[in-house]
CSV table of C-alpha atoms and ligand atoms in Angstrom, one decimal:
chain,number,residue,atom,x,y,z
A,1,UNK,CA,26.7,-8.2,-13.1
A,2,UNK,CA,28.1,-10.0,-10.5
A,3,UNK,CA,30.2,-13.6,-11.0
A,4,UNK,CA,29.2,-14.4,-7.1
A,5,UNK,CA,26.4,-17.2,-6.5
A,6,UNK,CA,23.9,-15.7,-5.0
A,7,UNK,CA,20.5,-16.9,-2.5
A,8,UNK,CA,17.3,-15.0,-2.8
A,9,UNK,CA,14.6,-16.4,-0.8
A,10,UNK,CA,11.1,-14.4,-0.5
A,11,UNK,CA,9.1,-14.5,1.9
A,12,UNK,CA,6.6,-15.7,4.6
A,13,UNK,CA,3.0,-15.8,3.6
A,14,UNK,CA,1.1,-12.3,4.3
A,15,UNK,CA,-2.4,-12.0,5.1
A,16,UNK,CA,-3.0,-7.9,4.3
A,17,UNK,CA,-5.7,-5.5,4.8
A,18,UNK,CA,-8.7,-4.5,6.9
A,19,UNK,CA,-9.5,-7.2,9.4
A,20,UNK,CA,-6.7,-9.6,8.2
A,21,UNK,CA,-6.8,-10.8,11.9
A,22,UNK,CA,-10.2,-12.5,11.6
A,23,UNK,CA,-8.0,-14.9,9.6
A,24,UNK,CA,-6.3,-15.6,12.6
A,25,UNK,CA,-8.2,-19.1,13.6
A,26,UNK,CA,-7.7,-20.5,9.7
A,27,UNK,CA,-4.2,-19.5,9.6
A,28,UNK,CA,-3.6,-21.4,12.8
A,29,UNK,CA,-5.5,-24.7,12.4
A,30,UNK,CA,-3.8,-25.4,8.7
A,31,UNK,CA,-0.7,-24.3,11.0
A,32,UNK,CA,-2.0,-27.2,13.8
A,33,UNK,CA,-1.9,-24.8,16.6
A,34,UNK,CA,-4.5,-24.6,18.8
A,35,UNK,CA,-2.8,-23.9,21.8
A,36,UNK,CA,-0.7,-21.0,21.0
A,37,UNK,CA,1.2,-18.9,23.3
A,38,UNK,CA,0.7,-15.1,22.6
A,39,UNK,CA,4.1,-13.2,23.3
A,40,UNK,CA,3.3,-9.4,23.4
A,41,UNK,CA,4.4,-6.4,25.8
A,42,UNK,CA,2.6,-4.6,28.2
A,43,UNK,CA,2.1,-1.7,26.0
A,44,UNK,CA,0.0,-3.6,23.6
A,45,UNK,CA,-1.9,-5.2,26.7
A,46,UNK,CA,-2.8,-1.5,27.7
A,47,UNK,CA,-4.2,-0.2,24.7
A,48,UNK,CA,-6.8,-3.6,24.5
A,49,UNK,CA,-5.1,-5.3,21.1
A,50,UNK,CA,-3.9,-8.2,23.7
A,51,UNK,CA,-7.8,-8.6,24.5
A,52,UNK,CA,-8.8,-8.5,20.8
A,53,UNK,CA,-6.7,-11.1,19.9
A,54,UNK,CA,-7.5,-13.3,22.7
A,55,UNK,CA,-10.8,-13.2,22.2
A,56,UNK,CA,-10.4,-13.5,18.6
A,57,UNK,CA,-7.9,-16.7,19.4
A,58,UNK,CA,-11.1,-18.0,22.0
A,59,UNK,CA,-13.9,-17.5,19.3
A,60,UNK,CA,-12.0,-19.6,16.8
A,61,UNK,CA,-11.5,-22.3,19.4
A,62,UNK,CA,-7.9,-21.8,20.2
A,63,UNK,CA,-6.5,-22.3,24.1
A,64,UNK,CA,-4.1,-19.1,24.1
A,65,UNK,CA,-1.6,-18.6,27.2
A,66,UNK,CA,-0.8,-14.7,27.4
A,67,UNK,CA,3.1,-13.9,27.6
A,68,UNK,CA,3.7,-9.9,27.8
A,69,UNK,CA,7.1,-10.1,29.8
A,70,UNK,CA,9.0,-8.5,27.2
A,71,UNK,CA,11.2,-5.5,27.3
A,72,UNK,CA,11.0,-2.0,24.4
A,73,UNK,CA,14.5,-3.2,24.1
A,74,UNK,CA,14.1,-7.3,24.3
A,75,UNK,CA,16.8,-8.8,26.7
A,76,UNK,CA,17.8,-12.7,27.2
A,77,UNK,CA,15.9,-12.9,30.5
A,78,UNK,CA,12.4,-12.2,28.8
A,79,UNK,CA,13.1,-15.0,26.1
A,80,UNK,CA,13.7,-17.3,28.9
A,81,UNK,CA,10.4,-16.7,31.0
A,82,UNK,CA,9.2,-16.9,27.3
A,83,UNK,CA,9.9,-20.2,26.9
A,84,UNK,CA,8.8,-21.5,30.4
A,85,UNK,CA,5.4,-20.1,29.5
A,86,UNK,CA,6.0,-22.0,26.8
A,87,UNK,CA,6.1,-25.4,28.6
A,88,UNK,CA,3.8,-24.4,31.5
A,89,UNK,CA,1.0,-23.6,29.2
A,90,UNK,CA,2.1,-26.9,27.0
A,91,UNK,CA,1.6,-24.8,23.6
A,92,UNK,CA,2.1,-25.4,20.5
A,93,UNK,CA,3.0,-22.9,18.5
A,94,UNK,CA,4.0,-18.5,18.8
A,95,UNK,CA,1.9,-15.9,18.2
A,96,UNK,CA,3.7,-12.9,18.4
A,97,UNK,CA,1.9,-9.6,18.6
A,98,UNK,CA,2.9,-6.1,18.6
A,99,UNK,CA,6.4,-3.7,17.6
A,100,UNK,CA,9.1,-5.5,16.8
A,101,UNK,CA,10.1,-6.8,20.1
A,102,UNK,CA,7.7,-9.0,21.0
A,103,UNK,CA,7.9,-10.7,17.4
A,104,UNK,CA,11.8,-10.5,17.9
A,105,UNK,CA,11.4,-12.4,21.1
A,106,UNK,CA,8.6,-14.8,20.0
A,107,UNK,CA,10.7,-16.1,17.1
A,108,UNK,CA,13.6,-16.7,19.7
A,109,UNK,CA,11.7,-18.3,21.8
A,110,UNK,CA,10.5,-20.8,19.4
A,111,UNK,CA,14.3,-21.2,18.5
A,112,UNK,CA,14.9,-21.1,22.4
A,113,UNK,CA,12.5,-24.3,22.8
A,114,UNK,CA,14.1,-26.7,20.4
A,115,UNK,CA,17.7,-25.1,20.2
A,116,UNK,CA,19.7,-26.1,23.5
A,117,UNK,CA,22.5,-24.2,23.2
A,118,UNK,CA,23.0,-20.6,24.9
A,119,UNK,CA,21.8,-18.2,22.9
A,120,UNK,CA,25.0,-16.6,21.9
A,121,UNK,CA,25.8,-19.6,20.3
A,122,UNK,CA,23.4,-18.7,17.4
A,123,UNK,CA,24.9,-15.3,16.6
A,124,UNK,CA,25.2,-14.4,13.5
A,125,UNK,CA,28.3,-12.7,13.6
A,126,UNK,CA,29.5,-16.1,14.6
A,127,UNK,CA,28.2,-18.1,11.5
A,128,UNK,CA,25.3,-19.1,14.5
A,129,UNK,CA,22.6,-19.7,11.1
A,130,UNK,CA,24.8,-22.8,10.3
A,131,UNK,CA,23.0,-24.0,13.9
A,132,UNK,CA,19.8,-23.4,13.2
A,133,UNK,CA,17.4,-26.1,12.3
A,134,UNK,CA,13.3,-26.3,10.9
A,135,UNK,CA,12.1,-27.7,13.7
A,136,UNK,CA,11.0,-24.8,15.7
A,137,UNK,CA,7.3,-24.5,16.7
A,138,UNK,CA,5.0,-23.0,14.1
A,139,UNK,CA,4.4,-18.7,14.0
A,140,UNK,CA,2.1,-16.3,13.5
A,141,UNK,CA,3.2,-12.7,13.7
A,142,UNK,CA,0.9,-10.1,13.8
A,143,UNK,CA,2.3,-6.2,13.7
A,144,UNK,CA,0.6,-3.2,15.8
A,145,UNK,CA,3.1,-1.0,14.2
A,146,UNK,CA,4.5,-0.1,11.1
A,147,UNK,CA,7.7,-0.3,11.7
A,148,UNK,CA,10.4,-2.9,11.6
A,149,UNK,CA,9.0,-5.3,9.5
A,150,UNK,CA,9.9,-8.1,11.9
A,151,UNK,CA,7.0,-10.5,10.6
A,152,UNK,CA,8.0,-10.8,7.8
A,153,UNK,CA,12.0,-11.0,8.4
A,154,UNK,CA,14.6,-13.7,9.4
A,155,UNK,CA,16.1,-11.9,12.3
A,156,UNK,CA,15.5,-11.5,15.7
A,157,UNK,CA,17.7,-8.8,18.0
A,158,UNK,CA,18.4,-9.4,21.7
A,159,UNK,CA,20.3,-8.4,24.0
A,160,UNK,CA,22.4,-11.0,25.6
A,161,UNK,CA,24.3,-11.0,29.2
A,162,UNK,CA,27.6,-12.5,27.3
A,163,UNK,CA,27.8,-10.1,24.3
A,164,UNK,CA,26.2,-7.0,26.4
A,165,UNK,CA,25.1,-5.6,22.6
A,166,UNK,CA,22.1,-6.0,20.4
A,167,UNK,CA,22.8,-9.6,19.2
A,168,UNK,CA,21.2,-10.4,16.0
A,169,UNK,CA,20.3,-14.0,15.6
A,170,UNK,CA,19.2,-14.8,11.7
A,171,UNK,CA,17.8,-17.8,10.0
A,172,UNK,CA,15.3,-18.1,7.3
A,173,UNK,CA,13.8,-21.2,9.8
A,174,UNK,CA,13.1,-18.1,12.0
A,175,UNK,CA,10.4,-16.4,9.7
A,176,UNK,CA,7.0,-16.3,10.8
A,177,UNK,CA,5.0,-18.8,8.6
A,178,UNK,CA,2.5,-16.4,8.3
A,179,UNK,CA,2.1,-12.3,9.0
A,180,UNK,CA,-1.9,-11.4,9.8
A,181,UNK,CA,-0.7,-7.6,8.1
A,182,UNK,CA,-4.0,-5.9,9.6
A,183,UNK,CA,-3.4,-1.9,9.8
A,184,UNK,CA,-6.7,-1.6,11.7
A,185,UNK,CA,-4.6,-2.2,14.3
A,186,UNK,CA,-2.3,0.5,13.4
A,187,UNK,CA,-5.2,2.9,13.8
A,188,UNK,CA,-4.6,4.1,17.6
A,189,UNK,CA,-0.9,4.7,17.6
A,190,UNK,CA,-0.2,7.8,19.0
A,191,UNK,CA,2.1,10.5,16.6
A,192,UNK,CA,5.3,9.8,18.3
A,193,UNK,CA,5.3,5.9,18.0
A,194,UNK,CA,3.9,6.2,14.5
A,195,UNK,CA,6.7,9.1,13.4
A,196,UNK,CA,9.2,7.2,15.1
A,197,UNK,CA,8.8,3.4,13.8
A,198,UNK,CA,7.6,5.2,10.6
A,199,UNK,CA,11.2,6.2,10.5
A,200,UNK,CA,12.4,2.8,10.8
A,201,UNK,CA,10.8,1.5,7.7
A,202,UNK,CA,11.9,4.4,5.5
A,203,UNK,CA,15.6,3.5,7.3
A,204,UNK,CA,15.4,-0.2,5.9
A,205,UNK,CA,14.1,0.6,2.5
A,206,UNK,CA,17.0,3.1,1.9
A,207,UNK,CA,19.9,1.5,3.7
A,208,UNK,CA,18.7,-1.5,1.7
A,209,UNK,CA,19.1,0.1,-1.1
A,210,UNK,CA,22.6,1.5,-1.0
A,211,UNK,CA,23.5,-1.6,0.7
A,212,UNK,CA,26.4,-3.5,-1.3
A,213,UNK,CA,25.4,-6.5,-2.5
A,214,UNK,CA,23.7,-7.3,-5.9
A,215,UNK,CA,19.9,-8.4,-5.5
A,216,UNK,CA,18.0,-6.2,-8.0
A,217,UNK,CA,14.9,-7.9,-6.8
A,218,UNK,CA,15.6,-6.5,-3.2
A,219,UNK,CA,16.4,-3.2,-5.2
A,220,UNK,CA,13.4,-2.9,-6.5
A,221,UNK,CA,11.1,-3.0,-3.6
A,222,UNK,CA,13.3,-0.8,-1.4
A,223,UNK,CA,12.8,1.7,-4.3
A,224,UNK,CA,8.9,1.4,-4.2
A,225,UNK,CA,9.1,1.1,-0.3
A,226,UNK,CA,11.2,4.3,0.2
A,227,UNK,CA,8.5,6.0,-1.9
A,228,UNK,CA,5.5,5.1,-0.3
A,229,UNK,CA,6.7,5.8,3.0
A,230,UNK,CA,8.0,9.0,2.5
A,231,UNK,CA,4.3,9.8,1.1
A,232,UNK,CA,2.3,9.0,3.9
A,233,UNK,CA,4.5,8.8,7.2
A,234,UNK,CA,3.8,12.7,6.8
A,235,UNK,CA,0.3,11.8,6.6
A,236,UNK,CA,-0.4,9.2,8.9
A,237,UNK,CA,1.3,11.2,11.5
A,238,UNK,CA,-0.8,13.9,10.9
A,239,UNK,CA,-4.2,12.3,11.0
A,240,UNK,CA,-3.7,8.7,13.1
A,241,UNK,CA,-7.3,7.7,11.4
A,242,UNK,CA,-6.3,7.9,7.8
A,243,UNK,CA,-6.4,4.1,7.0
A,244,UNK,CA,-5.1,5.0,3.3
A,245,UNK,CA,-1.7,6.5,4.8
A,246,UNK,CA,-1.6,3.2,7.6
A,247,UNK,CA,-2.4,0.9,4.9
A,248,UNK,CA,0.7,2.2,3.0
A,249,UNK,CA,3.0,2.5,5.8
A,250,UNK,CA,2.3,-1.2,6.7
A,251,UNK,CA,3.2,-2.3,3.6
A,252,UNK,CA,6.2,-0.2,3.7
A,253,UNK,CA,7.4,-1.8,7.0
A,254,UNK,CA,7.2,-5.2,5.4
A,255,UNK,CA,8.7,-3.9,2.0
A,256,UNK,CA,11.7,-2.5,3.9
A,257,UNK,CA,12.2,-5.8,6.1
A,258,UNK,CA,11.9,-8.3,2.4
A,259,UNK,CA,14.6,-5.7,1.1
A,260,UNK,CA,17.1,-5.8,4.2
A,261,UNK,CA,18.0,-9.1,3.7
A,262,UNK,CA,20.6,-7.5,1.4
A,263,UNK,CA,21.9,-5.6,3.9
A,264,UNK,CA,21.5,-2.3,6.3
A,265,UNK,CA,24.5,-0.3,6.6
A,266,UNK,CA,26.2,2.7,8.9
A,267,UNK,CA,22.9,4.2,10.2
A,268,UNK,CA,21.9,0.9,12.2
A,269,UNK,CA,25.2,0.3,13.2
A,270,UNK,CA,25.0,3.8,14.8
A,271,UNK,CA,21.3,3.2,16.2
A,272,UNK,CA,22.1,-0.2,17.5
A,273,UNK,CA,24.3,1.2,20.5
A,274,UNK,CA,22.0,4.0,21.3
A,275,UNK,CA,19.3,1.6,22.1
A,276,UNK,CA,21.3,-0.6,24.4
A,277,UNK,CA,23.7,2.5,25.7
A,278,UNK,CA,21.3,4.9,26.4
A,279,UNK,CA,17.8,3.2,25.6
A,280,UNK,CA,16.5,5.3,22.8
A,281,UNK,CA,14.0,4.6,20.5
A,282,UNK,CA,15.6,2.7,17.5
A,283,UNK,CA,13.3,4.4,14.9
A,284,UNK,CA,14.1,7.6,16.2
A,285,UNK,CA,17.6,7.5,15.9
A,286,UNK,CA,18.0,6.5,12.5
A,287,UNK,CA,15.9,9.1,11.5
A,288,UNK,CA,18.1,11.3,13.0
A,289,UNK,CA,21.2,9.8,11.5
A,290,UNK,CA,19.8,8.7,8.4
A,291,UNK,CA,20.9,12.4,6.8
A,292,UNK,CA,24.4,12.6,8.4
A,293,UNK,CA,24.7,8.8,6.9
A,294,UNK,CA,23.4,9.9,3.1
A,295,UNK,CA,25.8,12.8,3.1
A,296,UNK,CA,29.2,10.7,4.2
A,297,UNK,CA,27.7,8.0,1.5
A,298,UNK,CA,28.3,10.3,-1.6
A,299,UNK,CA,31.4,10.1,-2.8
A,300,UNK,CA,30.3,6.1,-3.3
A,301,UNK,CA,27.1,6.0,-3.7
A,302,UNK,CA,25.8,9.2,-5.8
A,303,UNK,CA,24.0,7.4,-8.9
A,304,UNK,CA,22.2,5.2,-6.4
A,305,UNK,CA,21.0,8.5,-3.9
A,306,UNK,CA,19.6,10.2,-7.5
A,307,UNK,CA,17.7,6.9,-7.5
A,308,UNK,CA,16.2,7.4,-4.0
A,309,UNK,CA,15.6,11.3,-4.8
A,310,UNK,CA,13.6,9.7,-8.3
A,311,UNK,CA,11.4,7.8,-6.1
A,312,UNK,CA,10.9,9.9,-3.5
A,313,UNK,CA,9.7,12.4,-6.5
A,314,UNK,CA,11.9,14.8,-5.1
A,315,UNK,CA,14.3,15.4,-8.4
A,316,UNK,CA,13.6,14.5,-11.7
A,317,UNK,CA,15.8,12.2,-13.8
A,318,UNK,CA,17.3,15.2,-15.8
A,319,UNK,CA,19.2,16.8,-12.7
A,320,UNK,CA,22.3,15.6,-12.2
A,321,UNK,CA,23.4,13.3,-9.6
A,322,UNK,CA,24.6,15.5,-7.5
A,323,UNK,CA,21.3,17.7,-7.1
A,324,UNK,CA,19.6,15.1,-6.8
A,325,UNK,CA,21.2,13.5,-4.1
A,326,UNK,CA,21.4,17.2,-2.0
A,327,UNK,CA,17.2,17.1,-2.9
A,328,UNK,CA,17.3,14.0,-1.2
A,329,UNK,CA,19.1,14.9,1.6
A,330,UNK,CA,17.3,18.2,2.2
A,331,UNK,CA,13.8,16.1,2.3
A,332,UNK,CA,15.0,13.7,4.8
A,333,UNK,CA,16.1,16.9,7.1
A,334,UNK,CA,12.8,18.2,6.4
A,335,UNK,CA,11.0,15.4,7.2
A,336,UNK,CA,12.1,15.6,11.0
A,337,UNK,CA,10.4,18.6,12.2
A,338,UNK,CA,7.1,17.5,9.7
A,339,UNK,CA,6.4,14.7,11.9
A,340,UNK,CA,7.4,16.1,15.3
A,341,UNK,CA,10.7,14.3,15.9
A,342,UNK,CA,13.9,16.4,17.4
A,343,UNK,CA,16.8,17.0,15.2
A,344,UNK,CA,19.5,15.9,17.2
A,345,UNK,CA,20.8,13.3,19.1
A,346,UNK,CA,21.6,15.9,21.9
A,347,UNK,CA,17.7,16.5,22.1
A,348,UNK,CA,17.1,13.3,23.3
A,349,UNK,CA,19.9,13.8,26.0
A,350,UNK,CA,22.6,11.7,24.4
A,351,UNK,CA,26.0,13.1,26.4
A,352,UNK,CA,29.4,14.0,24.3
A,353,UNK,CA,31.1,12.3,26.9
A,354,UNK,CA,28.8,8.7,25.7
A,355,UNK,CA,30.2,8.8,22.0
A,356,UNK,CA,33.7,7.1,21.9
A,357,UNK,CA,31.5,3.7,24.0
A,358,UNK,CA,29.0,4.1,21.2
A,359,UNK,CA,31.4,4.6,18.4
A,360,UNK,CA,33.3,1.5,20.0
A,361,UNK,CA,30.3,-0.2,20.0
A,362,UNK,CA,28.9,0.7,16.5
A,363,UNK,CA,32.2,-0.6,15.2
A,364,UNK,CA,31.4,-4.0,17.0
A,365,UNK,CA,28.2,-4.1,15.1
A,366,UNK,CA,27.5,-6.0,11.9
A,367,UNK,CA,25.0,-4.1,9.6
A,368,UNK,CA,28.1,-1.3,8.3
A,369,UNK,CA,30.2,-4.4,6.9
A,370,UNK,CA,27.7,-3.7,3.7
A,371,UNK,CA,27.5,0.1,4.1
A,372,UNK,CA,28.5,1.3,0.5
A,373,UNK,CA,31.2,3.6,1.9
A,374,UNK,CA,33.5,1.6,4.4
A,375,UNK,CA,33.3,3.2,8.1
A,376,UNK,CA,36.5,3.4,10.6
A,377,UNK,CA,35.8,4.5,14.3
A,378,UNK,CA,37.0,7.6,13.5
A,379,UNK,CA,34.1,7.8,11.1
A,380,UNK,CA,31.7,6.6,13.7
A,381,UNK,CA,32.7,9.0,16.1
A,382,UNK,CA,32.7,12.1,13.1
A,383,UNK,CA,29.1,11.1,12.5
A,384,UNK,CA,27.6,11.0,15.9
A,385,UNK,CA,29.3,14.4,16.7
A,386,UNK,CA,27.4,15.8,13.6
A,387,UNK,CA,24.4,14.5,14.6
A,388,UNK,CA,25.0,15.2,18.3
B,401,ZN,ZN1,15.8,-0.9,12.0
């Protein structure tokens, strides 16, 4: 039990299943947009779901202006044009479609059009929440991947010119009011993009989970979100067409993102650097380090890895602790090479010479303040070497 006060708050309203995007007209007049501005990226342009949703935003009588200026790793400038569009096309509310960078910089550009300040102003490291008001335009999010979870979370991450890191910017005024979760749209993702946002949503489920802080609630659907995507990110990987395995990871994307509002811990503070360093895929990377993490978590957090290793199915409630949380372990190692991602950081030609910058930088970030098992630099820099 804990003596602390504490704020739960759940979430935006989700739309989910099979053509959940055909919803996208009613969702937006009871929202009163009906000139949205679509914020996506080019990827999402090239494989046609820009198109779809157009049309779909056209047959339901909507004036949509397209935005796809927007970075794999989302930078001020792009939030800016964002909001220029914005004005030029006169809209009146976001749609953001795609990963989790175009939602990212579609809920900062609705904060962008109402919120004058620079944007550093509103970080969160620097209370910036306090800042943040309701009256940002309206939002619908709608995920191609399964991944971050973004539509249905409170954050948005950019990198800014002042801070030069991966600046998260949090407010519950910044969830979407509605997420169109449709994983039809999942359905052409190539293996990589799937294994490697995949990895992200099993990241957030378990970092969530060890994460100090009490919020059983949040506890409880990392649990069940670990599980199901350890179940079918194998699968949906294997066969892109399995709607079953998409269906699940989708959910466990959004499961993961409801849960991190405890809190993340060491493995993002790693990844976060690694994206704006050396421009990885974040996904990726915490996959990689999401092992090296678990092991350096033990001596705190045993009890709660047996948990994990229960849910994942991969040790039964008799073995002790301490089997169970090696099972656990082991099965995330094994996972790697299952879904075709490389091992190590050095496979993805991450230099020796790079790690005290991105254990310098890891330090700077926020998310290993409620890692279970407090990290010095020293630590940082231990842990990228054994992933290296
Ligand atoms: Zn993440």
């Amino acid at each position: 039990m804990t003596k602390l006060i504490s704020r739960f708050s759940f979430p935006t309203r989700i739309v989910f299943g099979s053509g959940a995007v055909r919803e996208l007209g009613n969702e937006a007049k009871q929202l009163g947009i009906s000139r949205p501005l679509l914020v996506t990226d080019r990827g999402v342009v090239a494989c046609g779901l820009a198109e779809q949703i157009l049309a779909e935003s056209r047959r339901a009588g909507l004036e949509p202006t397209l935005f796809e200026d927007v970075n794999p790793n989302p930078v001020e400038k792009n939030v800016h044009d964002g909001v220029e569009a914005y004005r030029r096309g006169k809209c009146d509310g976001v749609i953001g479609l795609g990963g989790g960078s175009p939602i990212d910089v579609a809920k900062a550009i609705r904060l962008a059009e109402t919120h004058p300040l620079p944007l550093e102003q509103y970080d969160d490291q620097l209370d910036g929440a306090a800042k943040i008001r309701d009256d940002v335009p309206p939002m619908i999010a709608i995920a191609t991947t399964s991944g971050t979870g973004s539509e249905v979370g409170r954050s948005t991450v950019i990198i800014l010119k002042s801070t030069d890191r991966k600046t998260v910017i949090f407010s519950p005024h910044l969830m979407p009011n509605v997420a169109l979760a449709d994983p039809e749209l999942t359905l052409g993702l190539p293996p990589k993009i799937t294994a490697g946002t995949g990895l992200d949503a099993l990241t957030h489920n378990v970092e969530a989970y060890l994460a100090l802080g009490y919020h059983p609630m949040c506890d409880a659907i990392a649990l069940q979100g670990t599980r199901l995507a350890i179940q079918n990110l194998p699968l949906a990987v294997k066969d892109g067409k399995d709607l079953e395995a998409r269906s699940n990871m989708m959910m466990a994307a959004m499961m993961g993102a409801v849960a991190f509002q405890k809190g993340l811990g060491a493995v993002h503070s790693l990844a976060h650097p690694l994206s704006s360093i050396a421009n990885l895929h974040h996904g990726t990377t915490n996959g990689i380090l999401l092992p090296h993490v678990l092991e350096f978590n033990r001596p705190t957090s045993q009890e709660r890895l047996k948990d994990l290793a229960v849910a994942m199915e991969v040790a039964g409630s008799q073995e002790s602790a301490a089997e169970a949380a090696t099972a656990l372990i082991a099965r995330l190692r094994e996972l790697l090479p299952q879904i075709g991602i490389p091992s190590t950081l050095g496979a993805l030609g991450v230099t020796r010479h790079q790690i005290p910058l991105l254990a310098r930088k890891a330090m700077e970030d926020a998310c290993h303040q409620s890692n279970p098992r407090p990290c010095t630099e020293a630590d940082m820099i231990s842990l990228y070497e054994k992933a290296f």
